[in-house]
mmCIF file with all atom_site columns, C-alpha atoms in Angstrom:
data_model
loop_
_atom_site.group_PDB
_atom_site.id
_atom_site.type_symbol
_atom_site.label_atom_id
_atom_site.label_alt_id
_atom_site.label_comp_id
_atom_site.label_asym_id
_atom_site.label_entity_id
_atom_site.label_seq_id
_atom_site.pdbx_PDB_ins_code
_atom_site.Cartn_x
_atom_site.Cartn_y
_atom_site.Cartn_z
_atom_site.occupancy
_atom_site.B_iso_or_equiv
_atom_site.pdbx_formal_charge
_atom_site.auth_seq_id
_atom_site.auth_comp_id
_atom_site.auth_asym_id
_atom_site.auth_atom_id
_atom_site.pdbx_PDB_model_num
ATOM 1   C CA . MET A 1 1   ? 0.000   0.000  0.000  1.00 0.00 ? 1   MET A CA 1
ATOM 2   C CA . ALA A 1 2   ? 1.258   3.446  -0.871 1.00 0.00 ? 2   ALA A CA 1
ATOM 3   C CA . GLY A 1 3   ? 2.405   5.504  2.099  1.00 0.00 ? 3   GLY A CA 1
ATOM 4   C CA . ILE A 1 4   ? 2.154   2.638  4.592  1.00 0.00 ? 4   ILE A CA 1
ATOM 5   C CA . SER A 1 5   ? 5.232   0.781  5.798  1.00 0.00 ? 5   SER A CA 1
ATOM 6   C CA . GLN A 1 6   ? 5.370   -2.873 4.750  1.00 0.00 ? 6   GLN A CA 1
ATOM 7   C CA . PHE A 1 7   ? 7.841   -3.629 7.533  1.00 0.00 ? 7   PHE A CA 1
ATOM 8   C CA . PRO A 1 8   ? 6.856   -4.881 10.971 1.00 0.00 ? 8   PRO A CA 1
ATOM 9   C CA . ILE A 1 9   ? 7.087   -2.454 13.856 1.00 0.00 ? 9   ILE A CA 1
ATOM 10  C CA . GLU A 1 10  ? 10.129  -3.174 15.968 1.00 0.00 ? 10  GLU A CA 1
ATOM 11  C CA . ILE A 1 11  ? 9.934   -2.903 19.721 1.00 0.00 ? 11  ILE A CA 1
ATOM 12  C CA . SER A 1 12  ? 13.165  -2.036 21.459 1.00 0.00 ? 12  SER A CA 1
ATOM 13  C CA . GLU A 1 13  ? 14.139  -1.303 25.008 1.00 0.00 ? 13  GLU A CA 1
ATOM 14  C CA . ASP A 1 14  ? 16.766  1.148  23.829 1.00 0.00 ? 14  ASP A CA 1
ATOM 15  C CA . GLU A 1 15  ? 15.576  4.572  25.092 1.00 0.00 ? 15  GLU A CA 1
ATOM 16  C CA . SER A 1 16  ? 17.021  6.411  22.096 1.00 0.00 ? 16  SER A CA 1
ATOM 17  C CA . ASP A 1 17  ? 14.715  4.355  19.826 1.00 0.00 ? 17  ASP A CA 1
ATOM 18  C CA . LEU A 1 18  ? 11.735  5.282  22.029 1.00 0.00 ? 18  LEU A CA 1
ATOM 19  C CA . GLU A 1 19  ? 12.602  8.971  21.841 1.00 0.00 ? 19  GLU A CA 1
ATOM 20  C CA . THR A 1 20  ? 12.874  8.757  18.044 1.00 0.00 ? 20  THR A CA 1
ATOM 21  C CA . GLU A 1 21  ? 9.555   6.884  17.868 1.00 0.00 ? 21  GLU A CA 1
ATOM 22  C CA . ASP A 1 22  ? 7.879   9.410  20.197 1.00 0.00 ? 22  ASP A CA 1
ATOM 23  C CA . ALA A 1 23  ? 9.204   12.296 18.100 1.00 0.00 ? 23  ALA A CA 1
ATOM 24  C CA . ALA A 1 24  ? 7.935   10.597 14.923 1.00 0.00 ? 24  ALA A CA 1
ATOM 25  C CA . LEU A 1 25  ? 4.479   10.102 16.467 1.00 0.00 ? 25  LEU A CA 1
ATOM 26  C CA . VAL A 1 26  ? 4.360   13.723 17.627 1.00 0.00 ? 26  VAL A CA 1
ATOM 27  C CA . GLU A 1 27  ? 5.327   14.902 14.141 1.00 0.00 ? 27  GLU A CA 1
ATOM 28  C CA . LEU A 1 28  ? 2.734   12.587 12.547 1.00 0.00 ? 28  LEU A CA 1
ATOM 29  C CA . ARG A 1 29  ? 0.053   13.867 14.932 1.00 0.00 ? 29  ARG A CA 1
ATOM 30  C CA . GLU A 1 30  ? 0.941   17.492 14.151 1.00 0.00 ? 30  GLU A CA 1
ATOM 31  C CA . ASP A 1 31  ? 0.897   16.799 10.395 1.00 0.00 ? 31  ASP A CA 1
ATOM 32  C CA . LEU A 1 32  ? -2.508  15.126 10.694 1.00 0.00 ? 32  LEU A CA 1
ATOM 33  C CA . LEU A 1 33  ? -3.936  18.053 12.677 1.00 0.00 ? 33  LEU A CA 1
ATOM 34  C CA . ASP A 1 34  ? -2.563  20.506 10.090 1.00 0.00 ? 34  ASP A CA 1
ATOM 35  C CA . CYS A 1 35  ? -4.285  18.518 7.332  1.00 0.00 ? 35  CYS A CA 1
ATOM 36  C CA . LEU A 1 36  ? -7.582  18.398 9.223  1.00 0.00 ? 36  LEU A CA 1
ATOM 37  C CA . ASP A 1 37  ? -7.422  22.131 9.987  1.00 0.00 ? 37  ASP A CA 1
ATOM 38  C CA . GLY A 1 38  ? -6.900  22.788 6.284  1.00 0.00 ? 38  GLY A CA 1
ATOM 39  C CA . ILE A 1 39  ? -10.166 21.130 5.224  1.00 0.00 ? 39  ILE A CA 1
ATOM 40  C CA . GLN A 1 40  ? -12.484 23.719 3.714  1.00 0.00 ? 40  GLN A CA 1
ATOM 41  C CA . SER A 1 41  ? -16.182 22.981 3.813  1.00 0.00 ? 41  SER A CA 1
ATOM 42  C CA . THR A 1 42  ? -19.112 24.643 2.179  1.00 0.00 ? 42  THR A CA 1
ATOM 43  C CA . GLY A 1 43  ? -22.249 25.400 4.118  1.00 0.00 ? 43  GLY A CA 1
ATOM 44  C CA . THR A 1 44  ? -22.799 25.985 7.788  1.00 0.00 ? 44  THR A CA 1
ATOM 45  C CA . VAL A 1 45  ? -23.676 23.947 10.850 1.00 0.00 ? 45  VAL A CA 1
ATOM 46  C CA . ALA A 1 46  ? -26.929 25.824 11.438 1.00 0.00 ? 46  ALA A CA 1
ATOM 47  C CA . PHE A 1 47  ? -29.621 27.575 9.398  1.00 0.00 ? 47  PHE A CA 1
ATOM 48  C CA . SER A 1 48  ? -32.671 29.768 9.985  1.00 0.00 ? 48  SER A CA 1
ATOM 49  C CA . GLU A 1 49  ? -35.297 31.165 7.628  1.00 0.00 ? 49  GLU A CA 1
ATOM 50  C CA . SER A 1 50  ? -38.567 33.006 8.250  1.00 0.00 ? 50  SER A CA 1
ATOM 51  C CA . ARG A 1 51  ? -41.650 33.106 6.038  1.00 0.00 ? 51  ARG A CA 1
ATOM 52  C CA . MET A 1 52  ? -44.484 35.585 6.327  1.00 0.00 ? 52  MET A CA 1
ATOM 53  C CA . SER A 1 53  ? -46.783 33.772 3.930  1.00 0.00 ? 53  SER A CA 1
ATOM 54  C CA . PHE A 1 54  ? -47.553 30.078 4.250  1.00 0.00 ? 54  PHE A CA 1
ATOM 55  C CA . VAL A 1 55  ? -50.464 27.683 4.515  1.00 0.00 ? 55  VAL A CA 1
ATOM 56  C CA . ASN A 1 56  ? -51.936 27.693 8.030  1.00 0.00 ? 56  ASN A CA 1
ATOM 57  C CA . PRO A 1 57  ? -51.238 24.159 9.324  1.00 0.00 ? 57  PRO A CA 1
ATOM 58  C CA . GLY A 1 58  ? -54.713 23.639 10.880 1.00 0.00 ? 58  GLY A CA 1
ATOM 59  C CA . LEU A 1 59  ? -53.451 22.675 14.342 1.00 0.00 ? 59  LEU A CA 1
ATOM 60  C CA . VAL A 1 60  ? -55.965 20.360 16.054 1.00 0.00 ? 60  VAL A CA 1
ATOM 61  C CA . ILE A 1 61  ? -55.428 19.371 19.696 1.00 0.00 ? 61  ILE A CA 1
ATOM 62  C CA . GLY A 1 62  ? -57.882 16.746 20.897 1.00 0.00 ? 62  GLY A CA 1
ATOM 63  C CA . ASP A 1 63  ? -61.104 17.830 19.187 1.00 0.00 ? 63  ASP A CA 1
ATOM 64  C CA . THR A 1 64  ? -60.235 21.541 19.256 1.00 0.00 ? 64  THR A CA 1
ATOM 65  C CA . LEU A 1 65  ? -58.984 23.524 16.277 1.00 0.00 ? 65  LEU A CA 1
ATOM 66  C CA . ILE A 1 66  ? -56.329 25.937 17.538 1.00 0.00 ? 66  ILE A CA 1
ATOM 67  C CA . PRO A 1 67  ? -56.165 28.976 15.250 1.00 0.00 ? 67  PRO A CA 1
ATOM 68  C CA . LEU A 1 68  ? -52.810 30.565 14.534 1.00 0.00 ? 68  LEU A CA 1
ATOM 69  C CA . PRO A 1 69  ? -51.345 32.921 15.493 1.00 0.00 ? 69  PRO A CA 1
ATOM 70  C CA . LEU A 1 70  ? -51.771 31.476 18.968 1.00 0.00 ? 70  LEU A CA 1
ATOM 71  C CA . VAL A 1 71  ? -53.721 33.614 21.459 1.00 0.00 ? 71  VAL A CA 1
ATOM 72  C CA . SER A 1 72  ? -53.771 33.436 25.270 1.00 0.00 ? 72  SER A CA 1
ATOM 73  C CA . ARG A 1 73  ? -57.177 31.740 25.593 1.00 0.00 ? 73  ARG A CA 1
ATOM 74  C CA . ASP A 1 74  ? -55.946 28.761 23.550 1.00 0.00 ? 74  ASP A CA 1
ATOM 75  C CA . THR A 1 75  ? -52.713 28.283 25.485 1.00 0.00 ? 75  THR A CA 1
ATOM 76  C CA . GLU A 1 76  ? -54.568 26.743 28.435 1.00 0.00 ? 76  GLU A CA 1
ATOM 77  C CA . ILE A 1 77  ? -56.159 24.182 26.100 1.00 0.00 ? 77  ILE A CA 1
ATOM 78  C CA . LEU A 1 78  ? -52.717 23.291 24.777 1.00 0.00 ? 78  LEU A CA 1
ATOM 79  C CA . LYS A 1 79  ? -51.060 23.236 28.200 1.00 0.00 ? 79  LYS A CA 1
ATOM 80  C CA . SER A 1 80  ? -53.785 20.968 29.645 1.00 0.00 ? 80  SER A CA 1
ATOM 81  C CA . MET A 1 81  ? -52.789 18.334 27.097 1.00 0.00 ? 81  MET A CA 1
ATOM 82  C CA . CYS A 1 82  ? -49.015 18.738 27.554 1.00 0.00 ? 82  CYS A CA 1
ATOM 83  C CA . ARG A 1 83  ? -46.482 17.382 29.991 1.00 0.00 ? 83  ARG A CA 1
ATOM 84  C CA . LEU A 1 84  ? -43.106 18.653 31.057 1.00 0.00 ? 84  LEU A CA 1
ATOM 85  C CA . ALA A 1 85  ? -40.730 18.085 28.165 1.00 0.00 ? 85  ALA A CA 1
ATOM 86  C CA . PRO A 1 86  ? -37.964 15.544 28.769 1.00 0.00 ? 86  PRO A CA 1
ATOM 87  C CA . PHE A 1 87  ? -34.502 15.565 27.225 1.00 0.00 ? 87  PHE A CA 1
ATOM 88  C CA . GLY A 1 88  ? -31.768 13.035 26.555 1.00 0.00 ? 88  GLY A CA 1
ATOM 89  C CA . LYS A 1 89  ? -29.017 12.712 29.146 1.00 0.00 ? 89  LYS A CA 1
ATOM 90  C CA . GLY A 1 90  ? -26.626 10.032 27.957 1.00 0.00 ? 90  GLY A CA 1
ATOM 91  C CA . ASP A 1 91  ? -28.715 6.915  27.374 1.00 0.00 ? 91  ASP A CA 1
ATOM 92  C CA . GLU A 1 92  ? -31.553 8.168  29.586 1.00 0.00 ? 92  GLU A CA 1
ATOM 93  C CA . THR A 1 93  ? -34.511 10.434 28.904 1.00 0.00 ? 93  THR A CA 1
ATOM 94  C CA . VAL A 1 94  ? -35.163 12.648 31.922 1.00 0.00 ? 94  VAL A CA 1
ATOM 95  C CA . VAL A 1 95  ? -37.195 15.634 33.110 1.00 0.00 ? 95  VAL A CA 1
ATOM 96  C CA . ASP A 1 96  ? -35.157 18.234 35.011 1.00 0.00 ? 96  ASP A CA 1
ATOM 97  C CA . THR A 1 97  ? -36.610 21.759 35.140 1.00 0.00 ? 97  THR A CA 1
ATOM 98  C CA . SER A 1 98  ? -33.242 23.216 36.181 1.00 0.00 ? 98  SER A CA 1
ATOM 99  C CA . VAL A 1 99  ? -31.920 22.250 32.718 1.00 0.00 ? 99  VAL A CA 1
ATOM 100 C CA . ARG A 1 100 ? -35.029 22.462 30.520 1.00 0.00 ? 100 ARG A CA 1
ATOM 101 C CA . LYS A 1 101 ? -38.127 24.252 31.683 1.00 0.00 ? 101 LYS A CA 1
ATOM 102 C CA . THR A 1 102 ? -40.679 23.732 28.957 1.00 0.00 ? 102 THR A CA 1
ATOM 103 C CA . TRP A 1 103 ? -43.817 21.901 27.974 1.00 0.00 ? 103 TRP A CA 1
ATOM 104 C CA . GLU A 1 104 ? -44.682 20.921 24.470 1.00 0.00 ? 104 GLU A CA 1
ATOM 105 C CA . LEU A 1 105 ? -45.889 24.525 24.471 1.00 0.00 ? 105 LEU A CA 1
ATOM 106 C CA . ASP A 1 106 ? -43.184 26.989 25.547 1.00 0.00 ? 106 ASP A CA 1
ATOM 107 C CA . TYR A 1 107 ? -44.444 29.550 28.051 1.00 0.00 ? 107 TYR A CA 1
ATOM 108 C CA . LYS A 1 108 ? -43.023 32.604 29.818 1.00 0.00 ? 108 LYS A CA 1
ATOM 109 C CA . GLY A 1 109 ? -39.777 31.705 31.529 1.00 0.00 ? 109 GLY A CA 1
ATOM 110 C CA . SER A 1 110 ? -39.184 28.605 29.377 1.00 0.00 ? 110 SER A CA 1
ATOM 111 C CA . PHE A 1 111 ? -35.565 27.821 28.548 1.00 0.00 ? 111 PHE A CA 1
ATOM 112 C CA . PHE A 1 112 ? -33.181 24.975 27.731 1.00 0.00 ? 112 PHE A CA 1
ATOM 113 C CA . LYS A 1 113 ? -29.578 25.254 28.955 1.00 0.00 ? 113 LYS A CA 1
ATOM 114 C CA . PRO A 1 114 ? -26.663 24.583 26.566 1.00 0.00 ? 114 PRO A CA 1
ATOM 115 C CA . HIS A 1 115 ? -26.728 20.972 25.401 1.00 0.00 ? 115 HIS A CA 1
ATOM 116 C CA . LYS A 1 116 ? -26.296 18.629 22.458 1.00 0.00 ? 116 LYS A CA 1
ATOM 117 C CA . ASP A 1 117 ? -29.257 16.637 21.197 1.00 0.00 ? 117 ASP A CA 1
ATOM 118 C CA . SER A 1 118 ? -29.257 12.929 21.873 1.00 0.00 ? 118 SER A CA 1
ATOM 119 C CA . GLU A 1 119 ? -29.954 10.534 19.013 1.00 0.00 ? 119 GLU A CA 1
ATOM 120 C CA . LYS A 1 120 ? -33.704 9.906  19.059 1.00 0.00 ? 120 LYS A CA 1
ATOM 121 C CA . ALA A 1 121 ? -33.605 7.533  16.089 1.00 0.00 ? 121 ALA A CA 1
ATOM 122 C CA . PRO A 1 122 ? -30.749 5.493  14.619 1.00 0.00 ? 122 PRO A CA 1
ATOM 123 C CA . GLY A 1 123 ? -28.782 7.608  12.156 1.00 0.00 ? 123 GLY A CA 1
ATOM 124 C CA . MET A 1 124 ? -30.169 10.947 13.385 1.00 0.00 ? 124 MET A CA 1
ATOM 125 C CA . ILE A 1 125 ? -27.829 13.683 12.135 1.00 0.00 ? 125 ILE A CA 1
ATOM 126 C CA . GLY A 1 126 ? -29.678 16.902 12.885 1.00 0.00 ? 126 GLY A CA 1
ATOM 127 C CA . THR A 1 127 ? -32.482 18.810 14.532 1.00 0.00 ? 127 THR A CA 1
ATOM 128 C CA . LEU A 1 128 ? -35.311 20.680 12.814 1.00 0.00 ? 128 LEU A CA 1
ATOM 129 C CA . VAL A 1 129 ? -37.429 23.189 14.729 1.00 0.00 ? 129 VAL A CA 1
ATOM 130 C CA . ILE A 1 130 ? -40.437 24.938 13.199 1.00 0.00 ? 130 ILE A CA 1
ATOM 131 C CA . CYS A 1 131 ? -41.757 27.957 15.107 1.00 0.00 ? 131 CYS A CA 1
ATOM 132 C CA . LEU A 1 132 ? -45.447 28.455 14.399 1.00 0.00 ? 132 LEU A CA 1
ATOM 133 C CA . PRO A 1 133 ? -47.110 31.896 14.555 1.00 0.00 ? 133 PRO A CA 1
ATOM 134 C CA . SER A 1 134 ? -47.435 32.886 18.207 1.00 0.00 ? 134 SER A CA 1
ATOM 135 C CA . LYS A 1 135 ? -46.344 36.330 19.388 1.00 0.00 ? 135 LYS A CA 1
ATOM 136 C CA . HIS A 1 136 ? -43.519 36.159 21.904 1.00 0.00 ? 136 HIS A CA 1
ATOM 137 C CA . GLU A 1 137 ? -40.401 37.955 23.088 1.00 0.00 ? 137 GLU A CA 1
ATOM 138 C CA . GLY A 1 138 ? -37.172 36.159 23.886 1.00 0.00 ? 138 GLY A CA 1
ATOM 139 C CA . GLY A 1 139 ? -36.674 32.439 23.368 1.00 0.00 ? 139 GLY A CA 1
ATOM 140 C CA . SER A 1 140 ? -33.818 32.960 20.905 1.00 0.00 ? 140 SER A CA 1
ATOM 141 C CA . VAL A 1 141 ? -31.593 30.052 19.909 1.00 0.00 ? 141 VAL A CA 1
ATOM 142 C CA . HIS A 1 142 ? -27.817 30.366 20.443 1.00 0.00 ? 142 HIS A CA 1
ATOM 143 C CA . LEU A 1 143 ? -25.348 27.948 18.839 1.00 0.00 ? 143 LEU A CA 1
ATOM 144 C CA . PRO A 1 144 ? -21.585 28.411 19.341 1.00 0.00 ? 144 PRO A CA 1
ATOM 145 C CA . HIS A 1 145 ? -19.556 26.079 17.119 1.00 0.00 ? 145 HIS A CA 1
ATOM 146 C CA . ALA A 1 146 ? -15.965 25.979 15.838 1.00 0.00 ? 146 ALA A CA 1
ATOM 147 C CA . GLY A 1 147 ? -15.242 29.558 16.894 1.00 0.00 ? 147 GLY A CA 1
ATOM 148 C CA . LYS A 1 148 ? -18.422 30.958 15.314 1.00 0.00 ? 148 LYS A CA 1
ATOM 149 C CA . LYS A 1 149 ? -21.657 32.026 16.992 1.00 0.00 ? 149 LYS A CA 1
ATOM 150 C CA . TYR A 1 150 ? -25.081 31.618 15.455 1.00 0.00 ? 150 TYR A CA 1
ATOM 151 C CA . ASP A 1 151 ? -27.943 33.580 17.055 1.00 0.00 ? 151 ASP A CA 1
ATOM 152 C CA . PHE A 1 152 ? -31.466 33.004 15.773 1.00 0.00 ? 152 PHE A CA 1
ATOM 153 C CA . ASP A 1 153 ? -34.199 35.309 17.068 1.00 0.00 ? 153 ASP A CA 1
ATOM 154 C CA . THR A 1 154 ? -37.575 33.666 16.599 1.00 0.00 ? 154 THR A CA 1
ATOM 155 C CA . ASP A 1 155 ? -39.505 36.565 18.121 1.00 0.00 ? 155 ASP A CA 1
ATOM 156 C CA . LYS A 1 156 ? -38.949 39.098 15.309 1.00 0.00 ? 156 LYS A CA 1
ATOM 157 C CA . THR A 1 157 ? -41.546 37.512 12.990 1.00 0.00 ? 157 THR A CA 1
ATOM 158 C CA . SER A 1 158 ? -43.430 35.511 15.620 1.00 0.00 ? 158 SER A CA 1
ATOM 159 C CA . GLU A 1 159 ? -46.802 37.245 15.438 1.00 0.00 ? 159 GLU A CA 1
ATOM 160 C CA . PHE A 1 160 ? -47.707 36.106 11.922 1.00 0.00 ? 160 PHE A CA 1
ATOM 161 C CA . GLY A 1 161 ? -44.568 34.406 10.610 1.00 0.00 ? 161 GLY A CA 1
ATOM 162 C CA . LEU A 1 162 ? -43.228 30.891 10.527 1.00 0.00 ? 162 LEU A CA 1
ATOM 163 C CA . THR A 1 163 ? -39.528 30.245 11.214 1.00 0.00 ? 163 THR A CA 1
ATOM 164 C CA . ALA A 1 164 ? -37.604 27.055 10.473 1.00 0.00 ? 164 ALA A CA 1
ATOM 165 C CA . LEU A 1 165 ? -34.279 26.359 12.195 1.00 0.00 ? 165 LEU A CA 1
ATOM 166 C CA . SER A 1 166 ? -31.931 23.428 11.798 1.00 0.00 ? 166 SER A CA 1
ATOM 167 C CA . TRP A 1 167 ? -28.510 22.332 12.997 1.00 0.00 ? 167 TRP A CA 1
ATOM 168 C CA . PHE A 1 168 ? -26.365 19.225 13.220 1.00 0.00 ? 168 PHE A CA 1
ATOM 169 C CA . SER A 1 169 ? -26.983 17.031 16.289 1.00 0.00 ? 169 SER A CA 1
ATOM 170 C CA . ASP A 1 170 ? -23.457 17.450 17.648 1.00 0.00 ? 170 ASP A CA 1
ATOM 171 C CA . VAL A 1 171 ? -23.777 21.252 17.869 1.00 0.00 ? 171 VAL A CA 1
ATOM 172 C CA . THR A 1 172 ? -24.194 22.618 21.377 1.00 0.00 ? 172 THR A CA 1
ATOM 173 C CA . HIS A 1 173 ? -27.198 24.945 21.521 1.00 0.00 ? 173 HIS A CA 1
ATOM 174 C CA . GLU A 1 174 ? -29.235 26.853 24.058 1.00 0.00 ? 174 GLU A CA 1
ATOM 175 C CA . ILE A 1 175 ? -32.765 28.269 24.111 1.00 0.00 ? 175 ILE A CA 1
ATOM 176 C CA . LYS A 1 176 ? -32.757 31.583 25.987 1.00 0.00 ? 176 LYS A CA 1
ATOM 177 C CA . PRO A 1 177 ? -35.619 32.325 28.427 1.00 0.00 ? 177 PRO A CA 1
ATOM 178 C CA . LEU A 1 178 ? -38.950 33.407 27.016 1.00 0.00 ? 178 LEU A CA 1
ATOM 179 C CA . VAL A 1 179 ? -39.744 36.932 28.236 1.00 0.00 ? 179 VAL A CA 1
ATOM 180 C CA . SER A 1 180 ? -43.392 37.166 27.221 1.00 0.00 ? 180 SER A CA 1
ATOM 181 C CA . GLY A 1 181 ? -46.005 35.450 25.107 1.00 0.00 ? 181 GLY A CA 1
ATOM 182 C CA . TYR A 1 182 ? -45.905 31.843 23.941 1.00 0.00 ? 182 TYR A CA 1
ATOM 183 C CA . ARG A 1 183 ? -43.377 30.171 21.654 1.00 0.00 ? 183 ARG A CA 1
ATOM 184 C CA . LEU A 1 184 ? -45.114 27.337 19.818 1.00 0.00 ? 184 LEU A CA 1
ATOM 185 C CA . VAL A 1 185 ? -42.686 24.969 18.092 1.00 0.00 ? 185 VAL A CA 1
ATOM 186 C CA . LEU A 1 186 ? -42.684 21.634 16.319 1.00 0.00 ? 186 LEU A CA 1
ATOM 187 C CA . THR A 1 187 ? -39.502 19.559 16.794 1.00 0.00 ? 187 THR A CA 1
#
């Protein structure tokens, strides 16, 4: 094979050989890191886009049609059918309101501390979040990755707009606290 030694690796107790081998491994490691750092990719690790015109999804909860944009009177209907939202912690799925304070319907004060998504299905590579029309302030999504910061404000178009966000599963992200209103998302 090209570039790979065909000779067996020799093991010696001579310390000078070990120093030479260690220096060769250090140099190889540095060369490999230089090559990896030099990889140029196209695209980004996260994306956000808002739309002001779209087909209303016809959200039905139980037997109740919930009109969008979401209004206060309908939030209680939604909340009565929700439970505290769990999250993946290693191989477990847990509820811990000090890490993630949210229902299926986000409400004032909701947040999710910095975390990476756990694989919810074999081969999962990313997360897709769709924010439905529901006026709110706060609840922005922050994603620091590879020296760059991505900040997605879902509240700017929340009253009548729809926002889609996506990112790779291994990207640490955080949902900042909701200040007012209700942030209604599909994940």
